[in-house]
mmCIF file of C-alpha atoms and ligand atoms in Angstrom:
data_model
loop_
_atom_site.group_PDB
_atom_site.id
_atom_site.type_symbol
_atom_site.label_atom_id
_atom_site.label_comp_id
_atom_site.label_asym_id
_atom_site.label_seq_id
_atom_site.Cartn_x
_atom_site.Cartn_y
_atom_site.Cartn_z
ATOM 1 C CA UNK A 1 0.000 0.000 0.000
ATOM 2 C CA UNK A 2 1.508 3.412 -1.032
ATOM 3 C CA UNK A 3 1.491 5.811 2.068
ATOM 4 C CA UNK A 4 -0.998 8.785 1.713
ATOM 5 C CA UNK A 5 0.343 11.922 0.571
ATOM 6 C CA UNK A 6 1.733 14.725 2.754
ATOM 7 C CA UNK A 7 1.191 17.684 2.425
ATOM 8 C CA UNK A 8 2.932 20.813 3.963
ATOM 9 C CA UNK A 9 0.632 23.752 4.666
ATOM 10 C CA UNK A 10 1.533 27.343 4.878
ATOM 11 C CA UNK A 11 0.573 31.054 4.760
ATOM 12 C CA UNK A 12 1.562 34.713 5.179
ATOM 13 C CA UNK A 13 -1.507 35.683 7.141
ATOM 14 C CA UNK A 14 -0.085 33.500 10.198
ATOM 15 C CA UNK A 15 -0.762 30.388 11.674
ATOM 16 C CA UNK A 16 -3.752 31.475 13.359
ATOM 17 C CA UNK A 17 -5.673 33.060 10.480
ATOM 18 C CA UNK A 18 -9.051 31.319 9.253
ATOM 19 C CA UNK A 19 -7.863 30.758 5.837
ATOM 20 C CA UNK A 20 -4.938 28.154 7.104
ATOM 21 C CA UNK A 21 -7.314 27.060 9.481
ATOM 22 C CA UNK A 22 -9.928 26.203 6.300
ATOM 23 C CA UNK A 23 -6.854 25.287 3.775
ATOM 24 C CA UNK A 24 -5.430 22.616 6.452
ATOM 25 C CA UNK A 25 -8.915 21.298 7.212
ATOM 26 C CA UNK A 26 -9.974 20.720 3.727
ATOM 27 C CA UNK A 27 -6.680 18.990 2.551
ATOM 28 C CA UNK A 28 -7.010 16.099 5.166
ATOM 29 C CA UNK A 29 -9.425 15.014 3.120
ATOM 30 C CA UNK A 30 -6.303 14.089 0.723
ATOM 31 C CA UNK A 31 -3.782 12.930 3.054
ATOM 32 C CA UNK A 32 -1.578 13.987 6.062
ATOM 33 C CA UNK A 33 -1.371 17.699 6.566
ATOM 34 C CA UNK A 34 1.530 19.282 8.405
ATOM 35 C CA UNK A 35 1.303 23.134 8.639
ATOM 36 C CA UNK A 36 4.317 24.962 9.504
ATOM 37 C CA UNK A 37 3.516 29.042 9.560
ATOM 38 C CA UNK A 38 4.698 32.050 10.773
ATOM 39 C CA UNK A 39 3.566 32.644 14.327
ATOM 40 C CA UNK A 40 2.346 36.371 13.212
ATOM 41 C CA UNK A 41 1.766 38.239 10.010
ATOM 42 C CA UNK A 42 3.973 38.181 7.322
ATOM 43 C CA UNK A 43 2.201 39.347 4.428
ATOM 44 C CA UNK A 44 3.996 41.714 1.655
ATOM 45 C CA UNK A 45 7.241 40.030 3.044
ATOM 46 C CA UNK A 46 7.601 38.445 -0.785
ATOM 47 C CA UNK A 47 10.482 35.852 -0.702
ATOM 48 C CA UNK A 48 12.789 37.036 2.095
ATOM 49 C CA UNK A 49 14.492 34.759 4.047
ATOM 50 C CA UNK A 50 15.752 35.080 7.667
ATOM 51 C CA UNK A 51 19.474 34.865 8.012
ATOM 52 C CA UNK A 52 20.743 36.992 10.873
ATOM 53 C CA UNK A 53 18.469 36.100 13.972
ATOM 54 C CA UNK A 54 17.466 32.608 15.062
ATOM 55 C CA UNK A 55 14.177 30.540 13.981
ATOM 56 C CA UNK A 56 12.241 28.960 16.520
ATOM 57 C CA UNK A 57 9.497 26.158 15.146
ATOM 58 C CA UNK A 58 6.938 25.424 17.992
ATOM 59 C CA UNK A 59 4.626 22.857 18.094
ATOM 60 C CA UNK A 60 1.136 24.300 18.765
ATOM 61 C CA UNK A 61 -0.847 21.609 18.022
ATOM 62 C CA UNK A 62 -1.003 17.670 16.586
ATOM 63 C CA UNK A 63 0.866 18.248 12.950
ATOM 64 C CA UNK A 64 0.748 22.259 13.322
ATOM 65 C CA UNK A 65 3.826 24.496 13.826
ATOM 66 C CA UNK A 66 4.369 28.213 14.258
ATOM 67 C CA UNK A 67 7.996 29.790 12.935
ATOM 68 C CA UNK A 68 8.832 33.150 13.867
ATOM 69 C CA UNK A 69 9.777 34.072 10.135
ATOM 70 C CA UNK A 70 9.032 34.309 7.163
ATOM 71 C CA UNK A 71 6.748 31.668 4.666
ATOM 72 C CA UNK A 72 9.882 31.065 2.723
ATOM 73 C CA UNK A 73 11.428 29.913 6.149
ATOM 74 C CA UNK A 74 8.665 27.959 7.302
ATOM 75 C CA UNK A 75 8.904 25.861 3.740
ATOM 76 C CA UNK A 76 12.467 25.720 4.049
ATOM 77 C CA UNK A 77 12.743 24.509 7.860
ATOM 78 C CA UNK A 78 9.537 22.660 6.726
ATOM 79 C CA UNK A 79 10.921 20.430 4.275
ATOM 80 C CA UNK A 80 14.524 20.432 5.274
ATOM 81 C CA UNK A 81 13.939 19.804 9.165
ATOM 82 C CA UNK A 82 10.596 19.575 10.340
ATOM 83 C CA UNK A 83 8.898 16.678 7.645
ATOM 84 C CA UNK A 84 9.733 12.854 8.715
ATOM 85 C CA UNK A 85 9.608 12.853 4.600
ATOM 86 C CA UNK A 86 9.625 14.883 1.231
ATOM 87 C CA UNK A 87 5.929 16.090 0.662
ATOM 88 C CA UNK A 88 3.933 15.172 -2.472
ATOM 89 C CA UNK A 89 2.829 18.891 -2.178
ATOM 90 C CA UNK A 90 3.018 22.157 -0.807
ATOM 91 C CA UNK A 91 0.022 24.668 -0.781
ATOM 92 C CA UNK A 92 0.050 28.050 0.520
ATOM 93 C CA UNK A 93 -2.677 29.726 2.054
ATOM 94 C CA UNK A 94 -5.654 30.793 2.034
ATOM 95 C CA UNK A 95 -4.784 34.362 1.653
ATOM 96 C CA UNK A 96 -7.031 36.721 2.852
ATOM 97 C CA UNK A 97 -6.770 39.378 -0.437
ATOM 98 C CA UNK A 98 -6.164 38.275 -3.833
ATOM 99 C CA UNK A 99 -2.875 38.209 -5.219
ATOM 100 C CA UNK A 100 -2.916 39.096 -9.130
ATOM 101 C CA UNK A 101 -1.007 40.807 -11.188
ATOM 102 C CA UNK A 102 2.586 42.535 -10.286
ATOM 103 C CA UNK A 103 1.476 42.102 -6.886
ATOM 104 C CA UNK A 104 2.181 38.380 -6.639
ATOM 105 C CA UNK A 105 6.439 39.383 -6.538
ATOM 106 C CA UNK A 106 5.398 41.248 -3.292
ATOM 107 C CA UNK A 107 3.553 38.252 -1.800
ATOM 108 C CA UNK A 108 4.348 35.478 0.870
ATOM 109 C CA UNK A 109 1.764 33.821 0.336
ATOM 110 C CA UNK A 110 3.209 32.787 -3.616
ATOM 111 C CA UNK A 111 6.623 32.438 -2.483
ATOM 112 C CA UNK A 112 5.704 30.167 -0.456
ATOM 113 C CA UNK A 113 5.046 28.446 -2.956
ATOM 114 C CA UNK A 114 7.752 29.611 -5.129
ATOM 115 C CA UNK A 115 10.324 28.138 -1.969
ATOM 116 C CA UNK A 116 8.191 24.950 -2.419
ATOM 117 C CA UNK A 117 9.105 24.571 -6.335
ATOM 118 C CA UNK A 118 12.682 25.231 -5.631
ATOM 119 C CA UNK A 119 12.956 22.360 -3.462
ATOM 120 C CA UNK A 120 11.205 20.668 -6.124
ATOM 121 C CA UNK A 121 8.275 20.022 -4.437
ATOM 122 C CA UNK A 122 4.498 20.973 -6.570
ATOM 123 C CA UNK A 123 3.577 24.240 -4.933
ATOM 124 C CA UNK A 124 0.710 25.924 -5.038
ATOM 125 C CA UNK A 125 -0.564 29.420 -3.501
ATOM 126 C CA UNK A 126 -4.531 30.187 -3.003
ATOM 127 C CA UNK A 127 -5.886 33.495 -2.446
ATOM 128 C CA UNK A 128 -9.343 35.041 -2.212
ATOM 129 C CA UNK A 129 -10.212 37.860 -3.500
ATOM 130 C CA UNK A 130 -11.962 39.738 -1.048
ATOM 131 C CA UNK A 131 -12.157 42.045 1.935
ATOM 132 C CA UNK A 132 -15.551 40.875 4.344
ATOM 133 C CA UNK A 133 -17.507 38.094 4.957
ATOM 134 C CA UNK A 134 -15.026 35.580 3.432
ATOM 135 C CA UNK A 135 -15.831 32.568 2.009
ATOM 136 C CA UNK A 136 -13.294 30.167 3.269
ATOM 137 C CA UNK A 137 -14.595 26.767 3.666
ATOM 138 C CA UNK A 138 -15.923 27.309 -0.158
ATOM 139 C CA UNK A 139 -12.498 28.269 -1.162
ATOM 140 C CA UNK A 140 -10.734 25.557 0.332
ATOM 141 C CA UNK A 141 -13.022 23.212 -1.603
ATOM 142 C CA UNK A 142 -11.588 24.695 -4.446
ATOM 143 C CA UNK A 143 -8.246 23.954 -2.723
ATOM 144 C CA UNK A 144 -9.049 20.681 -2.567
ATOM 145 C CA UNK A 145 -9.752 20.173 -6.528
ATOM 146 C CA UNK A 146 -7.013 22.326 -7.622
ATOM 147 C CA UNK A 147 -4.283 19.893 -4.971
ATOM 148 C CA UNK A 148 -5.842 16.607 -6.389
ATOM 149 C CA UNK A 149 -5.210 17.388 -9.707
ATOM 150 C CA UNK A 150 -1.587 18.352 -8.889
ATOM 151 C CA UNK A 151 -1.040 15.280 -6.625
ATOM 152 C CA UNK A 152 -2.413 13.151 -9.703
ATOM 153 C CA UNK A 153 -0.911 14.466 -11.988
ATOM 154 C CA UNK A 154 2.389 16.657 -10.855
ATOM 155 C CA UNK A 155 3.352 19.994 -12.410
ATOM 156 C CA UNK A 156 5.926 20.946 -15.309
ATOM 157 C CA UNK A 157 9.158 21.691 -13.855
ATOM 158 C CA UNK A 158 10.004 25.291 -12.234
ATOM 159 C CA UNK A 159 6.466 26.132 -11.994
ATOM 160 C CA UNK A 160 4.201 26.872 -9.153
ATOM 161 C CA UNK A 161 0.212 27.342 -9.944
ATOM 162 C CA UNK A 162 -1.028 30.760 -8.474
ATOM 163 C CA UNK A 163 -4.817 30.631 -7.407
ATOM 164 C CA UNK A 164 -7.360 33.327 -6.991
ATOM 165 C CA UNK A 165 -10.822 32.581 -6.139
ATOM 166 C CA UNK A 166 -13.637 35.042 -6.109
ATOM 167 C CA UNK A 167 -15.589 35.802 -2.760
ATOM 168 C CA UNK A 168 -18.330 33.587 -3.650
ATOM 169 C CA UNK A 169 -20.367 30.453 -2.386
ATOM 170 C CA UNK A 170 -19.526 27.347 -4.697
ATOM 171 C CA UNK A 171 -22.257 27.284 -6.431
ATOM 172 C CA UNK A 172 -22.028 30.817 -8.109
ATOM 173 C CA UNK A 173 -18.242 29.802 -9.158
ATOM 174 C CA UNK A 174 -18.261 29.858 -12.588
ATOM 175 C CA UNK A 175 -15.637 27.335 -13.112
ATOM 176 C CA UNK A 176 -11.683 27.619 -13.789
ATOM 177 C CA UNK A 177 -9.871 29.468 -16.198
ATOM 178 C CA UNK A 178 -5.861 29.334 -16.883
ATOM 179 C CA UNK A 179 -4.501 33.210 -17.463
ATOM 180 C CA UNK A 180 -1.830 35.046 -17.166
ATOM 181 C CA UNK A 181 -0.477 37.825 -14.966
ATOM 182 C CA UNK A 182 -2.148 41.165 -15.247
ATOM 183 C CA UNK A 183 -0.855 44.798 -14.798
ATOM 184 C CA UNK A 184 -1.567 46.973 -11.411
ATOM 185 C CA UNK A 185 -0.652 50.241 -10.670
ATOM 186 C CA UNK A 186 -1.870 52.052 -7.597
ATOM 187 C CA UNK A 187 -3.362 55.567 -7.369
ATOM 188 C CA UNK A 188 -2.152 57.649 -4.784
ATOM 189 C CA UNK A 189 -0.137 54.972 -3.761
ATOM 190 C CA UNK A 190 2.241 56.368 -0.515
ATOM 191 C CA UNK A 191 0.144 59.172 1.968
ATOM 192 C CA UNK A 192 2.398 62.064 3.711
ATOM 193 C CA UNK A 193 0.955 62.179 7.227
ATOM 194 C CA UNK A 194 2.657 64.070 9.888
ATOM 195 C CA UNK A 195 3.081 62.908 13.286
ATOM 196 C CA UNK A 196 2.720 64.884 16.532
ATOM 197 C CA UNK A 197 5.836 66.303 16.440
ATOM 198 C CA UNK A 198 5.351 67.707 12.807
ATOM 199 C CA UNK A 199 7.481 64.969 11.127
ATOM 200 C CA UNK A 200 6.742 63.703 7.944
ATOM 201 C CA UNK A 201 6.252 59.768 7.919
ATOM 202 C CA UNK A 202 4.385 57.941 4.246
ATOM 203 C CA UNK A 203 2.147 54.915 4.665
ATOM 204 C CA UNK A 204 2.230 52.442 1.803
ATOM 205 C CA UNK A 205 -0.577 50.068 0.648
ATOM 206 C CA UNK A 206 -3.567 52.297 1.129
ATOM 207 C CA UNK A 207 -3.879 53.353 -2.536
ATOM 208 C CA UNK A 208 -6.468 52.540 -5.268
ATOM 209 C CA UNK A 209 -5.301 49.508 -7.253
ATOM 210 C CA UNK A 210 -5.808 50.283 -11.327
ATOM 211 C CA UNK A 211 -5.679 46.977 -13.220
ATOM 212 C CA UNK A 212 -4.924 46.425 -16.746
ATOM 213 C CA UNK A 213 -3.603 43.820 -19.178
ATOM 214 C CA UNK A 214 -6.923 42.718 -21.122
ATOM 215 C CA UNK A 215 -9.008 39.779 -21.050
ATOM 216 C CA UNK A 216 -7.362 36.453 -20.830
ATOM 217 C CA UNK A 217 -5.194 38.215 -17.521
ATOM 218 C CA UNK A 218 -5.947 36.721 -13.576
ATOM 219 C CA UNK A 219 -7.942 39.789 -12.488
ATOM 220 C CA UNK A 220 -10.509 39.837 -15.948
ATOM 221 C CA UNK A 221 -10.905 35.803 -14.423
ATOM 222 C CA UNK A 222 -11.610 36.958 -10.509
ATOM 223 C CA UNK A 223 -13.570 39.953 -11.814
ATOM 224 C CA UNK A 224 -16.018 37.380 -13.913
ATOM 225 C CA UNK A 225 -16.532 35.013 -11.264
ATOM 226 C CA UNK A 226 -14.199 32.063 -12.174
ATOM 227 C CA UNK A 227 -11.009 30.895 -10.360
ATOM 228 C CA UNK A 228 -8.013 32.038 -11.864
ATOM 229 C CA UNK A 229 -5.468 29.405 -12.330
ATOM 230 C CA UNK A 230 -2.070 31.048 -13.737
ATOM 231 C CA UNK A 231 0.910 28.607 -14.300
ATOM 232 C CA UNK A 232 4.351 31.022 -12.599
ATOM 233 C CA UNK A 233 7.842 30.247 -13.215
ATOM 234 C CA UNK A 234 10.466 32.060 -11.556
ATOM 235 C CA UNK A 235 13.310 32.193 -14.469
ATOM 236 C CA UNK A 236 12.809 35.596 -13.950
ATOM 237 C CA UNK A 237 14.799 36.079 -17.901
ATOM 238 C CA UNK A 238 13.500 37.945 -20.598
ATOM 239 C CA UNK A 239 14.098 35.514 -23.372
ATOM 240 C CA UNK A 240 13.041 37.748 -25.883
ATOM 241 C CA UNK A 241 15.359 40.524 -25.495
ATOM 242 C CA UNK A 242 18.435 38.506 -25.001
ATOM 243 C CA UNK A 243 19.630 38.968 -28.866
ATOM 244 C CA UNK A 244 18.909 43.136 -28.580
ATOM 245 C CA UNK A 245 20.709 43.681 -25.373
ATOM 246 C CA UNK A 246 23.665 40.996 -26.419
ATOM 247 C CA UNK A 247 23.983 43.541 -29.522
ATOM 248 C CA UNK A 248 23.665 46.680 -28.254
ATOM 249 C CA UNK A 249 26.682 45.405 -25.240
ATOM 250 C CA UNK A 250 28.606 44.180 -28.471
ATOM 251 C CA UNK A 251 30.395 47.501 -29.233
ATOM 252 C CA UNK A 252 30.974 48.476 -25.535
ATOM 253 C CA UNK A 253 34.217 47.856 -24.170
ATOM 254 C CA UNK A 254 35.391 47.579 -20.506
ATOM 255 C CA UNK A 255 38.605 49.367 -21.181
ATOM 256 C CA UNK A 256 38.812 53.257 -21.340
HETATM 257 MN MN1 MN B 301 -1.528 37.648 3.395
#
């Protein structure tokens, strides 16, 4: 008899937050679940990893850790340390917020994940996209279809599957659609407040996100009511502009 599969659980919104709570409770439906989180909030922390204090990973409960790091730590203690064995699969999540478009390099929640596919582990990160009245359990049924089909059938190498779902109840999901990354910019992105003293201080992340990137992009998906699926890699190269920059360094010399 083949063991069941485990699966390491993690997140950016902590080890406490609902959306880990729903992720790791729906998955054990698949196999053994081991989460391994950061003991606070880490999201917008994108891939950092901590090298210059040390990591603590306490046992809080049965098969449920808290690290105080990062989610890249937590996979990498995970997996290196914590696991009696490799996982079949590592899913990150579920993040309170979407993650789309350029702001998926600033997330912990997708690398996570990204950590997860270096080790060469499947990885995959949920989000859902909302602010109130989240629909977690609903999402982490979703979870639970999108992790079956990776544990049956595995992922191409170097790439991680990034997952948004709409704030809806199953039913009104329209179904899944692959895309690609979309375009954000924000709109009065960093506010100048002064404190009591009369210094200036800026707040970041309060602005008004402006997507673009037309129809087949992650957002156009969430925005229609279907659960974007977008296959990430993180050869972060730009193929096509290898010949244009290798020719325009061609007549550059490093001598005066
Ligand atoms: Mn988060």
């Amino acid at each position: 008899m083949t063991p069941e599969p485990l699966i390491l659980v993690t997140n950016d919104d902590g080890v406490h937050a609902p959306g880990i709570i729903a992720l790791a409770k729906a998955l054990r439906s698949l196999g053994e679940v081991v989460v391994v989180a950061p003991d606070r909030e880490q999201s917008a922390v994108g891939h950092a990893l901590t090298m210059h204090r040390p990591l603590y990973c306490d046992p809080l409960r049965d098969g449920v850790f808290g690290v105080n790091g990062t989610p890249t730590d937590c996979v990498a203690i995970a997996v290196k340390k914590v696991l009696s064995r490799k996982p079949s699969l590592v899913v990150s999540g579920i993040n309170r917020g979407g993650n789309l478009g350029d702001d998926i390099t600033y997330s912990g929640t997708v690398s996570a994940a990204l950590e997860g596919t270096l080790l060469g582990i499947p990885s995959v990160a949920v989000s859902l996209d909302g602010d109130v009245h989240l629909h977690y359990s609903d999402a982490g049924k979703v979870a639970i279809r999108i992790a079956r089909y990776v544990l049956t059938k595995g992922l191409p190498a170097n790439t991680l599957l990034n997952v948004n779902v709409p704030n809806l109840p199953l039913p009104e999901l329209k179904g899944f659609r692959v895309t690609r990354q979309g375009k954000r910019t924000y709109d009065g992105d960093i506010r100048v407040v002064e404190d009591p003293r009369g210094r200036p201080h800026y707040w970041q992340g309060g602005g008004r996100p402006v997507w673009s990137g037309g129809l087949e992009t992650d957002i156009h998906a969430v925005m229609e009511g279907y659960v974007s699926v977008t296959p990430v890699r993180y050869d972060l190269t730009n193929y096509e502009v290898l010949k244009e920059v290798q020719s325009g360094l061609s007549g550059i010399s490093l001598e005066e």
